[in-house]
Coordinates of C-alpha atoms and ligand atoms in Angstrom, one line a residue:
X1 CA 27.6 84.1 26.9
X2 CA 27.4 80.5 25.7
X3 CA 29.6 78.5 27.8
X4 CA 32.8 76.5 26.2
X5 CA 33.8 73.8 28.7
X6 CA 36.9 71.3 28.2
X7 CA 36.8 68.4 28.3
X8 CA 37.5 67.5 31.9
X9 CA 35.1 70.2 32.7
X10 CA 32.5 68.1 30.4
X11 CA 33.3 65.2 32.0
X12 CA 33.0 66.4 35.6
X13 CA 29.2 68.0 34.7
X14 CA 28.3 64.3 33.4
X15 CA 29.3 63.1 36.6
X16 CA 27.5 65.2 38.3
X17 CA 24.2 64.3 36.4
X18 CA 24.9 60.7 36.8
X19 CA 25.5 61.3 40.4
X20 CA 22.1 62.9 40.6
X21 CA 20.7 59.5 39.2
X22 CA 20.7 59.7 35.5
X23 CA 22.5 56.8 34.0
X24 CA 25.2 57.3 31.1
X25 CA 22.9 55.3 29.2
X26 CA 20.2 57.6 29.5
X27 CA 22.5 60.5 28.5
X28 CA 23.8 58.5 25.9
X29 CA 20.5 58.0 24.4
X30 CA 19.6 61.9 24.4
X31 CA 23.2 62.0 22.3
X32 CA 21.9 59.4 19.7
X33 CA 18.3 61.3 19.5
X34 CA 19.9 64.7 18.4
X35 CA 22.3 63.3 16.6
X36 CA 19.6 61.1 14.8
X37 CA 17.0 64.1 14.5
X38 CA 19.9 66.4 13.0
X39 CA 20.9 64.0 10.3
X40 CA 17.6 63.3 9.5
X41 CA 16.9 66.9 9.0
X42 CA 19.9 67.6 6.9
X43 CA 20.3 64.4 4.8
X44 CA 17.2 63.5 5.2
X45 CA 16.5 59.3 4.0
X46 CA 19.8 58.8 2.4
X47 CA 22.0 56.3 2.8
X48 CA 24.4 56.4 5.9
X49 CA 27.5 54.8 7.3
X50 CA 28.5 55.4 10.7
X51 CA 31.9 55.1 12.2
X52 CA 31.6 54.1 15.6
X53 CA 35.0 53.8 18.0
X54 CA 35.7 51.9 21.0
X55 CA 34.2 54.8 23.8
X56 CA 31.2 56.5 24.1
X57 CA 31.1 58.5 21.2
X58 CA 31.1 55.7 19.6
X59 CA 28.2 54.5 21.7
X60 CA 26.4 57.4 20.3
X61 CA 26.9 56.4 17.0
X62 CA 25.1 53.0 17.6
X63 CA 22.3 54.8 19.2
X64 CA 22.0 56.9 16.3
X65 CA 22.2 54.2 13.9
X66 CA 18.9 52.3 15.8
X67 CA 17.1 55.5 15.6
X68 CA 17.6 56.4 12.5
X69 CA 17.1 52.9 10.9
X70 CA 13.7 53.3 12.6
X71 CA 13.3 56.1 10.8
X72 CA 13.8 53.9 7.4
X73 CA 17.0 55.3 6.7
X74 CA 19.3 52.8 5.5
X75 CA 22.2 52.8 7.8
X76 CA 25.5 50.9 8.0
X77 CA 27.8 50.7 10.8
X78 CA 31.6 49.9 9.9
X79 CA 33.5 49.9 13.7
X80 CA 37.2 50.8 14.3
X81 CA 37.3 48.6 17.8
X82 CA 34.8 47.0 20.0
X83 CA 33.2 48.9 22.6
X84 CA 35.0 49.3 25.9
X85 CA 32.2 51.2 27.9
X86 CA 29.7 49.7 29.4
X87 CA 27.1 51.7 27.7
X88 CA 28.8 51.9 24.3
X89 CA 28.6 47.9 24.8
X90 CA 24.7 48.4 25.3
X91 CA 24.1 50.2 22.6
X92 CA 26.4 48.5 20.4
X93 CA 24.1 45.0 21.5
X94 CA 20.6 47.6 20.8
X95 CA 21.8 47.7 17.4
X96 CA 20.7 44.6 15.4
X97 CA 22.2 44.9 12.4
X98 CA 25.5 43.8 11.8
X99 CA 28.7 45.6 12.4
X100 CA 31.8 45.7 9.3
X101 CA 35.3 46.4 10.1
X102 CA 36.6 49.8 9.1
X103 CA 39.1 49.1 6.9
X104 CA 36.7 47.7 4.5
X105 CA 33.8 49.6 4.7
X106 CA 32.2 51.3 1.7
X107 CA 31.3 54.7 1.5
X108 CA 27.6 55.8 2.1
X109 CA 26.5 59.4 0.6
X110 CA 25.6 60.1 4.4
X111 CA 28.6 59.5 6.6
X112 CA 28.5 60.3 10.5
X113 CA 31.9 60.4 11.9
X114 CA 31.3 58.5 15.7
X115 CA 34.9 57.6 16.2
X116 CA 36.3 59.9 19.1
X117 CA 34.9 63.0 21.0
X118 CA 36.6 64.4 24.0
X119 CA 38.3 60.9 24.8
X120 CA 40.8 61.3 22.2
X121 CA 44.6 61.6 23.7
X122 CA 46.7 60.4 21.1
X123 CA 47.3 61.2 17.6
X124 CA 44.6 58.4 15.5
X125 CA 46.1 55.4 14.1
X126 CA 47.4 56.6 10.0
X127 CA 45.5 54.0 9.1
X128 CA 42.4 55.1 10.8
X129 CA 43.0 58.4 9.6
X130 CA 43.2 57.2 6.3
X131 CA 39.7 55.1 6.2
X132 CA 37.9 58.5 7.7
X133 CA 39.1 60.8 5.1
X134 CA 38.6 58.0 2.3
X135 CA 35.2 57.8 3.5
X136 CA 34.3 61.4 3.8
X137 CA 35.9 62.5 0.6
X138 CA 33.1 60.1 -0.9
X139 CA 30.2 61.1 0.9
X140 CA 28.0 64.1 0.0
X141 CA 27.4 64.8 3.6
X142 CA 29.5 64.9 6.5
X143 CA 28.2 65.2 10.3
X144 CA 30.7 64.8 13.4
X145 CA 29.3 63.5 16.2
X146 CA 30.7 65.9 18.9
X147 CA 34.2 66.8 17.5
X148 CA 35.6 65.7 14.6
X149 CA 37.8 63.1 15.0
X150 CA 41.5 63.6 15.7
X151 CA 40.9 67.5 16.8
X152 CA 42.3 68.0 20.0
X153 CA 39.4 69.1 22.3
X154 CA 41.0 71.7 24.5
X155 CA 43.0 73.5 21.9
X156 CA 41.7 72.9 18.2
X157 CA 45.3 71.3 17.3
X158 CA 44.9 68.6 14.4
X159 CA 46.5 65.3 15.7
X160 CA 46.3 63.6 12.5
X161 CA 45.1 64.9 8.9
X162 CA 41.2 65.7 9.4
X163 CA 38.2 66.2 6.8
X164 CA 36.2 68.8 6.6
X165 CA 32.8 68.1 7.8
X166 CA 29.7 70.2 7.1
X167 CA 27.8 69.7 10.2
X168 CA 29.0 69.1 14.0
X169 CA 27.1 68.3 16.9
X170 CA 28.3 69.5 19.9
X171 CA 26.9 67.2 22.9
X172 CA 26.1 69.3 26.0
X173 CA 28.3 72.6 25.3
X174 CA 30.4 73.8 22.9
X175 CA 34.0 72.8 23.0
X176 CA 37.2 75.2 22.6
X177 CA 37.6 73.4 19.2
X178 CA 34.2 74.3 18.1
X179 CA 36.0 77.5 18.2
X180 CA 39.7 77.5 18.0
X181 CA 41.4 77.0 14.7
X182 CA 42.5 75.1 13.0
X183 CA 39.9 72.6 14.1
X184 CA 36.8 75.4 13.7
X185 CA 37.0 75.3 10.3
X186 CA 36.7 71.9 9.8
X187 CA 33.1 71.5 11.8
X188 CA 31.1 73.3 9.5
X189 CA 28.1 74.9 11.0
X190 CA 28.2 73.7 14.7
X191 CA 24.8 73.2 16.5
X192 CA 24.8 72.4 20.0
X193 CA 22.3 69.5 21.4
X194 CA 20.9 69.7 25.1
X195 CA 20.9 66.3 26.1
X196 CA 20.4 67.7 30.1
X197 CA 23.6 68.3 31.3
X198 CA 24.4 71.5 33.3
X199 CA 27.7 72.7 32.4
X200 CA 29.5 75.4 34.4
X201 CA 32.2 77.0 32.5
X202 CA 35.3 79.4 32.9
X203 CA 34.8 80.2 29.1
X204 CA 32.1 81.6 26.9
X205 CA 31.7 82.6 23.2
X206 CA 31.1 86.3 22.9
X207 CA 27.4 87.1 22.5
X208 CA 25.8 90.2 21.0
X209 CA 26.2 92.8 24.2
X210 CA 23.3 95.3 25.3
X211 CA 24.6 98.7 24.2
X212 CA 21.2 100.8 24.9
X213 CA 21.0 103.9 22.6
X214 CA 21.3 107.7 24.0
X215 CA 18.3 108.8 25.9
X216 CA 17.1 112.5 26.4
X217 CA 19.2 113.2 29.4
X218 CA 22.9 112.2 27.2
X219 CA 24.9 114.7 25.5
X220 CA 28.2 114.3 23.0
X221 CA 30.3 113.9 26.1
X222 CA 28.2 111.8 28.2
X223 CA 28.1 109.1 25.4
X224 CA 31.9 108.7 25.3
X225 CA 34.6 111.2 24.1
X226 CA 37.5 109.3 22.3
X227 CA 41.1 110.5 21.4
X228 CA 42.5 108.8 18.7
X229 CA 46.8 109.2 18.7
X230 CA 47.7 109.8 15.4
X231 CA 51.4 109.1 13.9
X232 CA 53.1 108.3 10.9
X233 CA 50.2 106.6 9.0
X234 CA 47.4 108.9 9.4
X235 CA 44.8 106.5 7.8
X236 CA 45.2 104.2 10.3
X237 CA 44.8 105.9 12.8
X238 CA 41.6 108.4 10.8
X239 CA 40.0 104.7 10.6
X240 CA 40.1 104.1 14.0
X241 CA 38.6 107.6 14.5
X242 CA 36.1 107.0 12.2
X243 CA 35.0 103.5 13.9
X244 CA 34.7 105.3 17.2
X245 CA 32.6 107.8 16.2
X246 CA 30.4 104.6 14.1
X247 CA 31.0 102.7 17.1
X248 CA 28.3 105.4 18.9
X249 CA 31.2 107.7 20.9
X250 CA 29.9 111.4 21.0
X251 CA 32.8 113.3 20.7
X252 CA 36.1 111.5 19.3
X253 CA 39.1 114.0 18.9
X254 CA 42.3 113.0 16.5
X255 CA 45.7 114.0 18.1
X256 CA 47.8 114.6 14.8
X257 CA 47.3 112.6 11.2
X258 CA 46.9 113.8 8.0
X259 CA 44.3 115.0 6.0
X260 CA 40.9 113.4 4.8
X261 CA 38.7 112.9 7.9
X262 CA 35.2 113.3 8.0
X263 CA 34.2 116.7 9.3
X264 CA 32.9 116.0 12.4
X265 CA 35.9 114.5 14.1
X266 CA 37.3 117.3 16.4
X267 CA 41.5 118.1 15.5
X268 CA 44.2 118.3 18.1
X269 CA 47.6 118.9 17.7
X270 CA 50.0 115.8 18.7
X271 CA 51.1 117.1 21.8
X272 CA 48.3 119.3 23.3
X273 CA 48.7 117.7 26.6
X274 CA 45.9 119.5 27.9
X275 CA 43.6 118.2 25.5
X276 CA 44.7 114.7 26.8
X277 CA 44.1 115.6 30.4
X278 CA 40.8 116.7 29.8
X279 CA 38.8 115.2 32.5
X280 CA 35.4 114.9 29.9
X281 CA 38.0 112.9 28.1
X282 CA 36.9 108.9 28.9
X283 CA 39.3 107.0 26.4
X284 CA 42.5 106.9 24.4
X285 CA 43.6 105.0 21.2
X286 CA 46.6 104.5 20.7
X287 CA 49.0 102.4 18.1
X288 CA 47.5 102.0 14.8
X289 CA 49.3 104.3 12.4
X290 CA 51.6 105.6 15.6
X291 CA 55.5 104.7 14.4
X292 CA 58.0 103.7 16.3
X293 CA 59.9 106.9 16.5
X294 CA 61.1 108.6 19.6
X295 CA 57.9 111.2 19.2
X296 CA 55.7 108.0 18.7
X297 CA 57.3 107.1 22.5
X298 CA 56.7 110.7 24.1
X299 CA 53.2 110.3 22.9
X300 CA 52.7 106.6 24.0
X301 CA 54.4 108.0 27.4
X302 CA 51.8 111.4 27.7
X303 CA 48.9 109.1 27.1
X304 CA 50.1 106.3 29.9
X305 CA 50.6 109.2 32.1
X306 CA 47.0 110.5 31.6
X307 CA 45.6 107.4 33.9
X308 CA 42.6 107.3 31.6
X309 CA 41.3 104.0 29.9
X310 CA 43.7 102.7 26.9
X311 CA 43.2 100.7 23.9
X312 CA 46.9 100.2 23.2
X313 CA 47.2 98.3 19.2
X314 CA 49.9 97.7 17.0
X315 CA 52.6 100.5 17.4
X316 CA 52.2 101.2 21.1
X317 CA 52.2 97.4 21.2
X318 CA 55.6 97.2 19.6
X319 CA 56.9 100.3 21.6
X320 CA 56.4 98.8 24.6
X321 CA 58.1 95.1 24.3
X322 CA 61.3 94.5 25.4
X323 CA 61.0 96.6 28.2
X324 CA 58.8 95.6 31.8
X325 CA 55.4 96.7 30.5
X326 CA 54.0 99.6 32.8
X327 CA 51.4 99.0 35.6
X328 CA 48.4 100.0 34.4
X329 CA 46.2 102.3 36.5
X330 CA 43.5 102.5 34.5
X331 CA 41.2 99.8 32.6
X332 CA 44.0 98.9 30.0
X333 CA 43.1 96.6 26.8
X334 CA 45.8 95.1 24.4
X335 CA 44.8 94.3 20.9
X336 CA 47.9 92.3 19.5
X337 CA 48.1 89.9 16.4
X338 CA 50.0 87.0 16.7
X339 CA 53.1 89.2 15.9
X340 CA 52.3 91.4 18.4
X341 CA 51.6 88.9 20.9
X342 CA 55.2 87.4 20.1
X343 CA 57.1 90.7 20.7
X344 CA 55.7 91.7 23.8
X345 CA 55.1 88.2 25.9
X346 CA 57.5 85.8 24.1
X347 CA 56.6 82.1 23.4
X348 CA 53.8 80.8 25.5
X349 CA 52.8 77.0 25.2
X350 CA 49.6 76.0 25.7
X351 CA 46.3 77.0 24.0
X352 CA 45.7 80.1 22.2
X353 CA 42.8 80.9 25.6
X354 CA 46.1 79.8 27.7
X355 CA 48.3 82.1 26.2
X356 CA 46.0 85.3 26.3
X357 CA 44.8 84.0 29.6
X358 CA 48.8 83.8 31.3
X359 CA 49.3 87.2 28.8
X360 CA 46.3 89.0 31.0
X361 CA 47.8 88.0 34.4
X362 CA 51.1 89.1 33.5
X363 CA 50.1 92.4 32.1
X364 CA 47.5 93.4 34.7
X365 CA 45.3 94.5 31.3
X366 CA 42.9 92.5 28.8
X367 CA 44.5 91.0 26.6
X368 CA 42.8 90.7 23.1
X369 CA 44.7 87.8 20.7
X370 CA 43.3 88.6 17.6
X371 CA 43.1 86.2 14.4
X372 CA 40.4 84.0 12.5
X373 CA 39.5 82.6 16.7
X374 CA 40.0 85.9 18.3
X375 CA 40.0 85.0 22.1
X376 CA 39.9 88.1 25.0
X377 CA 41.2 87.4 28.6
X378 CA 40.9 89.4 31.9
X379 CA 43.6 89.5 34.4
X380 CA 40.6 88.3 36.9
X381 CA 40.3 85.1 34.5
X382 CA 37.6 85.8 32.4
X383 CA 38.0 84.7 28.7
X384 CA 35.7 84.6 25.7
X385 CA 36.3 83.3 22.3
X386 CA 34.9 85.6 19.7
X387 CA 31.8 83.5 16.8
X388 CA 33.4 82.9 14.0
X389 CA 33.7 86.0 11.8
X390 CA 34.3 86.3 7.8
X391 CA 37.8 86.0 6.8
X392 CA 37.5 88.5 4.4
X393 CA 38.7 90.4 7.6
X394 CA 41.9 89.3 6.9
X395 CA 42.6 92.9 5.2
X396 CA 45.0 95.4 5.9
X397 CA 43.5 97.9 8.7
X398 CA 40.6 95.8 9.8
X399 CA 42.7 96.1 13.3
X400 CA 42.9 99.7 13.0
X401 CA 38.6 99.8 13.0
X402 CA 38.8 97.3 16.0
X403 CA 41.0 99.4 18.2
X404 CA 38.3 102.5 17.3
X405 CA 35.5 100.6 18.1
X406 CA 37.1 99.1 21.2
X407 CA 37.9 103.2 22.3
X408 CA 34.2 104.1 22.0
X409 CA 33.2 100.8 24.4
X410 CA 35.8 101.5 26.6
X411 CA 34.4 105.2 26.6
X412 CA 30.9 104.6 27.2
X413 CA 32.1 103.3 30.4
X414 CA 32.5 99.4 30.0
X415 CA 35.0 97.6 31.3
X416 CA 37.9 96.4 29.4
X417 CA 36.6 92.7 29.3
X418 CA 33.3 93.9 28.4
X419 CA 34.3 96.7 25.8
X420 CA 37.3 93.9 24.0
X421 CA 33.6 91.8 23.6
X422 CA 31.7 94.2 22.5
X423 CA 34.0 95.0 20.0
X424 CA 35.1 92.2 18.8
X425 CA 30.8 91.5 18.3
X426 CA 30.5 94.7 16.1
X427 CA 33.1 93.8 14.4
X428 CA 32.4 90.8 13.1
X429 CA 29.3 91.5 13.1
X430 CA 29.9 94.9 10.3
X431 CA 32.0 92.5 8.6
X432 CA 29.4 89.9 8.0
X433 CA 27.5 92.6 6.4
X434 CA 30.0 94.4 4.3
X435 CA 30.3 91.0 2.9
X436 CA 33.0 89.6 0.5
X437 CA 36.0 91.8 -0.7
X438 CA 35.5 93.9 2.0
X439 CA 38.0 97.1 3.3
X440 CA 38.3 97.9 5.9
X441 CA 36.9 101.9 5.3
X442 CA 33.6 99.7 4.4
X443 CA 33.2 98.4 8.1
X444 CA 32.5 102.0 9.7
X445 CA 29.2 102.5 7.6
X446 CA 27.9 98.6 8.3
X447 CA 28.3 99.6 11.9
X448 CA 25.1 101.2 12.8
X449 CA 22.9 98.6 12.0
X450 CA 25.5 96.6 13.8
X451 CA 25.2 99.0 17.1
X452 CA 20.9 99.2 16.1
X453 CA 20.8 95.3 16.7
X454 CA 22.4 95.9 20.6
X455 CA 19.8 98.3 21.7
Ligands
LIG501 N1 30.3 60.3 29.4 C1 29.0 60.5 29.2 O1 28.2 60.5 30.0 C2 28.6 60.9 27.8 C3 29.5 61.0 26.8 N2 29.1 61.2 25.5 C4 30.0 61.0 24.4 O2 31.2 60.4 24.9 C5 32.3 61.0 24.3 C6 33.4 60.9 25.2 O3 33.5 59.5 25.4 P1 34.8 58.8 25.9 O4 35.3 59.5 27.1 O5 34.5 57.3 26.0 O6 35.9 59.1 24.8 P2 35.9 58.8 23.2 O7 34.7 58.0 22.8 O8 36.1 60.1 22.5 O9 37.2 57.9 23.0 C7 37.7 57.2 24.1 C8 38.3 55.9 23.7 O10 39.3 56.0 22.6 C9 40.6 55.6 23.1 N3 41.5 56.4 22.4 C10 41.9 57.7 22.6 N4 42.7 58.2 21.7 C11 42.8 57.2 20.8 C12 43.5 57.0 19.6 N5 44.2 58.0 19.1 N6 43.5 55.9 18.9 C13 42.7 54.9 19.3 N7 42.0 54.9 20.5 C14 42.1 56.0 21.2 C15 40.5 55.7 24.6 O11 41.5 54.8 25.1 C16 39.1 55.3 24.8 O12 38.9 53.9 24.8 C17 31.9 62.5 24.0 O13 32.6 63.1 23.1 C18 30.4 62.2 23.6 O14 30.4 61.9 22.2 C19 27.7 61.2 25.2 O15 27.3 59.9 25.0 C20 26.9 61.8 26.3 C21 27.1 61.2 27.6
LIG502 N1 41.1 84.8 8.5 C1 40.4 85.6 9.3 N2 39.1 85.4 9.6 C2 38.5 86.3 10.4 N3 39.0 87.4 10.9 C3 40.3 87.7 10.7 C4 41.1 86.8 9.8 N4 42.3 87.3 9.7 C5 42.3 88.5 10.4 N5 41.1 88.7 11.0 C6 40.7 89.8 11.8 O1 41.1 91.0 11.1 C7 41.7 92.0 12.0 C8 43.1 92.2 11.5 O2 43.8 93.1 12.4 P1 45.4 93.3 12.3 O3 46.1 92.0 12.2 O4 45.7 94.2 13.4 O5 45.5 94.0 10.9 P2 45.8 95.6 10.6 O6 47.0 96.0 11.4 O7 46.1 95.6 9.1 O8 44.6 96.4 10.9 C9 41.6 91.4 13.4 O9 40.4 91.9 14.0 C10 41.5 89.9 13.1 O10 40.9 89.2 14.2
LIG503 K1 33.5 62.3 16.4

């Protein structure tokens, strides 16, 4: 997994470098280099202004600015505020050229945003605001240096109005706002410069997981059997069937829905409890298409009872707020939506990791908060934010193909944590390749050469 580190947590693995004897200048420097390198590369000789603040992203902005003029790029640099750091004070003297005042800068087709990183506290100045999205709205490219500024670092909230940039550097590791929205979708494609600092993190982006294919020794049951609950809808709960067996399970068995499944999945009735109890039986699904009626409850009850592994989505997510949520016995992951999330845990401040992170620990399960940044958390502390997928997701029953391919991870023995990541990977992943208008019946088919690229 990529590690996502706050920014105290960036902070603290700079001081550790520069407590190992590498001066903030030095690190600074590497900053300016790939910020230089990367601008070069993408706008290559034209024009730039840089906006360089008072800390040391702004100091990064004046070593990029020296490097780049070497480069014979014409650069500019308009500041908001002197330096305050010792090293942004350094670089600001490296740079000879001269220095304008914000406020009246013109803009430059190439404009590199160096006002704040992960120092920003506070909301920017409206006036500061305005000058950065005046001068971006005029330039043809756009590169953050770090963050964009005015996103908050730990949380992707937008203190102030922000532009849309097309490139971000992210110095050292990515932040949560590389990640979370609303500020994700203002970086534009985020690339990550080493500039040598070691970063230990609590958080990681979700990386493609090692899902080897059946060998000779495997048969149907070995490589996961899945029950999918069925209820009121039956297609959602004959597409979650349908993305399990995609998803690679060997046997997956629909307990009730209606008609129109492909052949191979095996039929229960409802309330064969001895179906549910089998013991080759690894996995249940439950919640997408399930109601909310008292036979939706006797079934959410009979599959709690089993002790097996539960993906519990929509439905059974609803059926069981308002009421102190079982303790789970078994590896238990929750797929909510915001909505969801709302009904079963209340209002939780704090960051959308915070809030699935607290969610986890109070449930005793995984906790999967789904949206445009969906972000997993383990009771154990564990969290991942998912890459960012296509929003063409955003399409009724794309949850419903989740939750199936979640069963068949969960039943080819990962643990919840593991199998929420997986999932969430294959999903996206499908998604990217079913491309634009997607439905969500089209994700199933895209999943094999999603599943053939884990192997
Ligand atoms: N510390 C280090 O060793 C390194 C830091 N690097 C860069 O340094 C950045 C962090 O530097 P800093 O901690 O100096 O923080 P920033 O440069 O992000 O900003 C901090 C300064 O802005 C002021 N400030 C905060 N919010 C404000 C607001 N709304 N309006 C006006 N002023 C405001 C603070 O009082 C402080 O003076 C990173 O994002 C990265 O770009 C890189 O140079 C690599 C090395
Ligand atoms: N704008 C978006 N960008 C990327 N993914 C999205 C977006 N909106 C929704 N999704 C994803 O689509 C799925 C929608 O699931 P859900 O809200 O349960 O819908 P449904 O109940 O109709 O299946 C989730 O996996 C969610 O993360
Ligand atoms: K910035």
């Amino acid at each position: 997994m990529k590690p996502i580190v706050t920014a105290a947590e960036m902070r603290a693995a700079e001081a550790a470098v520069i407590g190992g004897g590498t001066s903030v200048e030095t690190l600074m420097e590497r900053a300016g280099e790939a910020i230089a390198e990367a601008a070069w590369r993408y706008a290559g000789t034209a024009p730039a202004l840089i906006l360089c603040g008072p800390g040391n992203n702004g100091g990064d902005g004046y070593v990029a600015g020296r490097l780049l003029r070497e480069r014979g790029v014409p650069v500019r640099i308009a500041a908001s505020a002197e330096p305050r750091t010792d090293a942004a004070r350094a670089a600001r003297v490296a740079w000879d050229g001269p220095v304008e005042p914000l406020a009246d800068a013109r803009p430059a087709p190439l404009l590199i945003d160096a006002l704040f990183g992960t120092g920003l506290t506070r909301p920017l100045d409206p006036s500061l605001g305005d000058a950065l999205d005046r001068l971006a709205g005029a330039a043809r490219y756009r590169i953050a240096v770090d963050l964009p500024s005015g996103v908050g670092t730990d949380d992707g909230i937008l203190l102030g109005p922000v532009p849309r940039f097309d490139l971000t550097i992210a110095l050292g590791a990515l932040k949560p706002a590389h990640r979370l929205q609303p500020s994700a979708a203002l970086c534009g494609r985020v690339a990550v410069a080493d500039i040598g600092v070691p970063v230990t993190a609590r958080l990681g982006e979700v990386a493609r997981p090692r899902l080897p294919p059946p060998g000779p020794a495997d048969n149907k049951y070995s490589r996961g059997m899945v029950a999918v609950i069925g209820g009121e809808m039956p297609g959602a709960a004959i597409l979650a069937a349908t993305a399990a067996q995609r998803a690679g399970a060997g046997y997956v068995a629909l307990f009730g829905g209606g008609p129109g499944a492909p052949a191979a999945l095996v039929r229960k009735d409802i309330g064969d409890q001895a179906a549910l109890s089998d013991p080759r039986l690894c996995a249940i699904v439950i919640g997408p298409g399930l109601g909310r009626t008292e036979e939706a409850r006797a079934a959410l009850d009979r599959a709690l009872g089993t002790g097996k592994p539960l993906l519990l989505d929509a439905d059974a997510l609803s059926l069981l707020a308002g009421r102190p949520l079982p303790r789970f016995v078994a590896p238990t992951l929750m797929t909510p939506h915001e909505g969801e999330f709302l009904r079963l845990f209340g209002r939780i401040e704090g960051s959308k990791v915070e809030r699935a992170r607290l969610a986890a620990a109070r449930a005793g399960a995984v906790v999967l908060l789904k949206g445009a940044d969906s972000v997993i958390a383990a009771p154990d502390g564990r969290a991942a934010i998912a890459p960012p997928a296509p929003s063409w997701l955003a399409s009724a029953g794309t949850g419903d193909v989740l939750a199936g391919i979640a069963g068949a991870m969960l039943a080819r023995g990962l643990d919840a944590f593991d199998a929420g990541c997986a999932a969430l990977w294959l999903h996206g992943r499908a998604a990217e390749m079913a491309g634009p208008a997607l439905i969500a019946d089209d994700l199933a088919q895209h999943l094999a050469p999603a599943l053939a690229a884990c192997g």
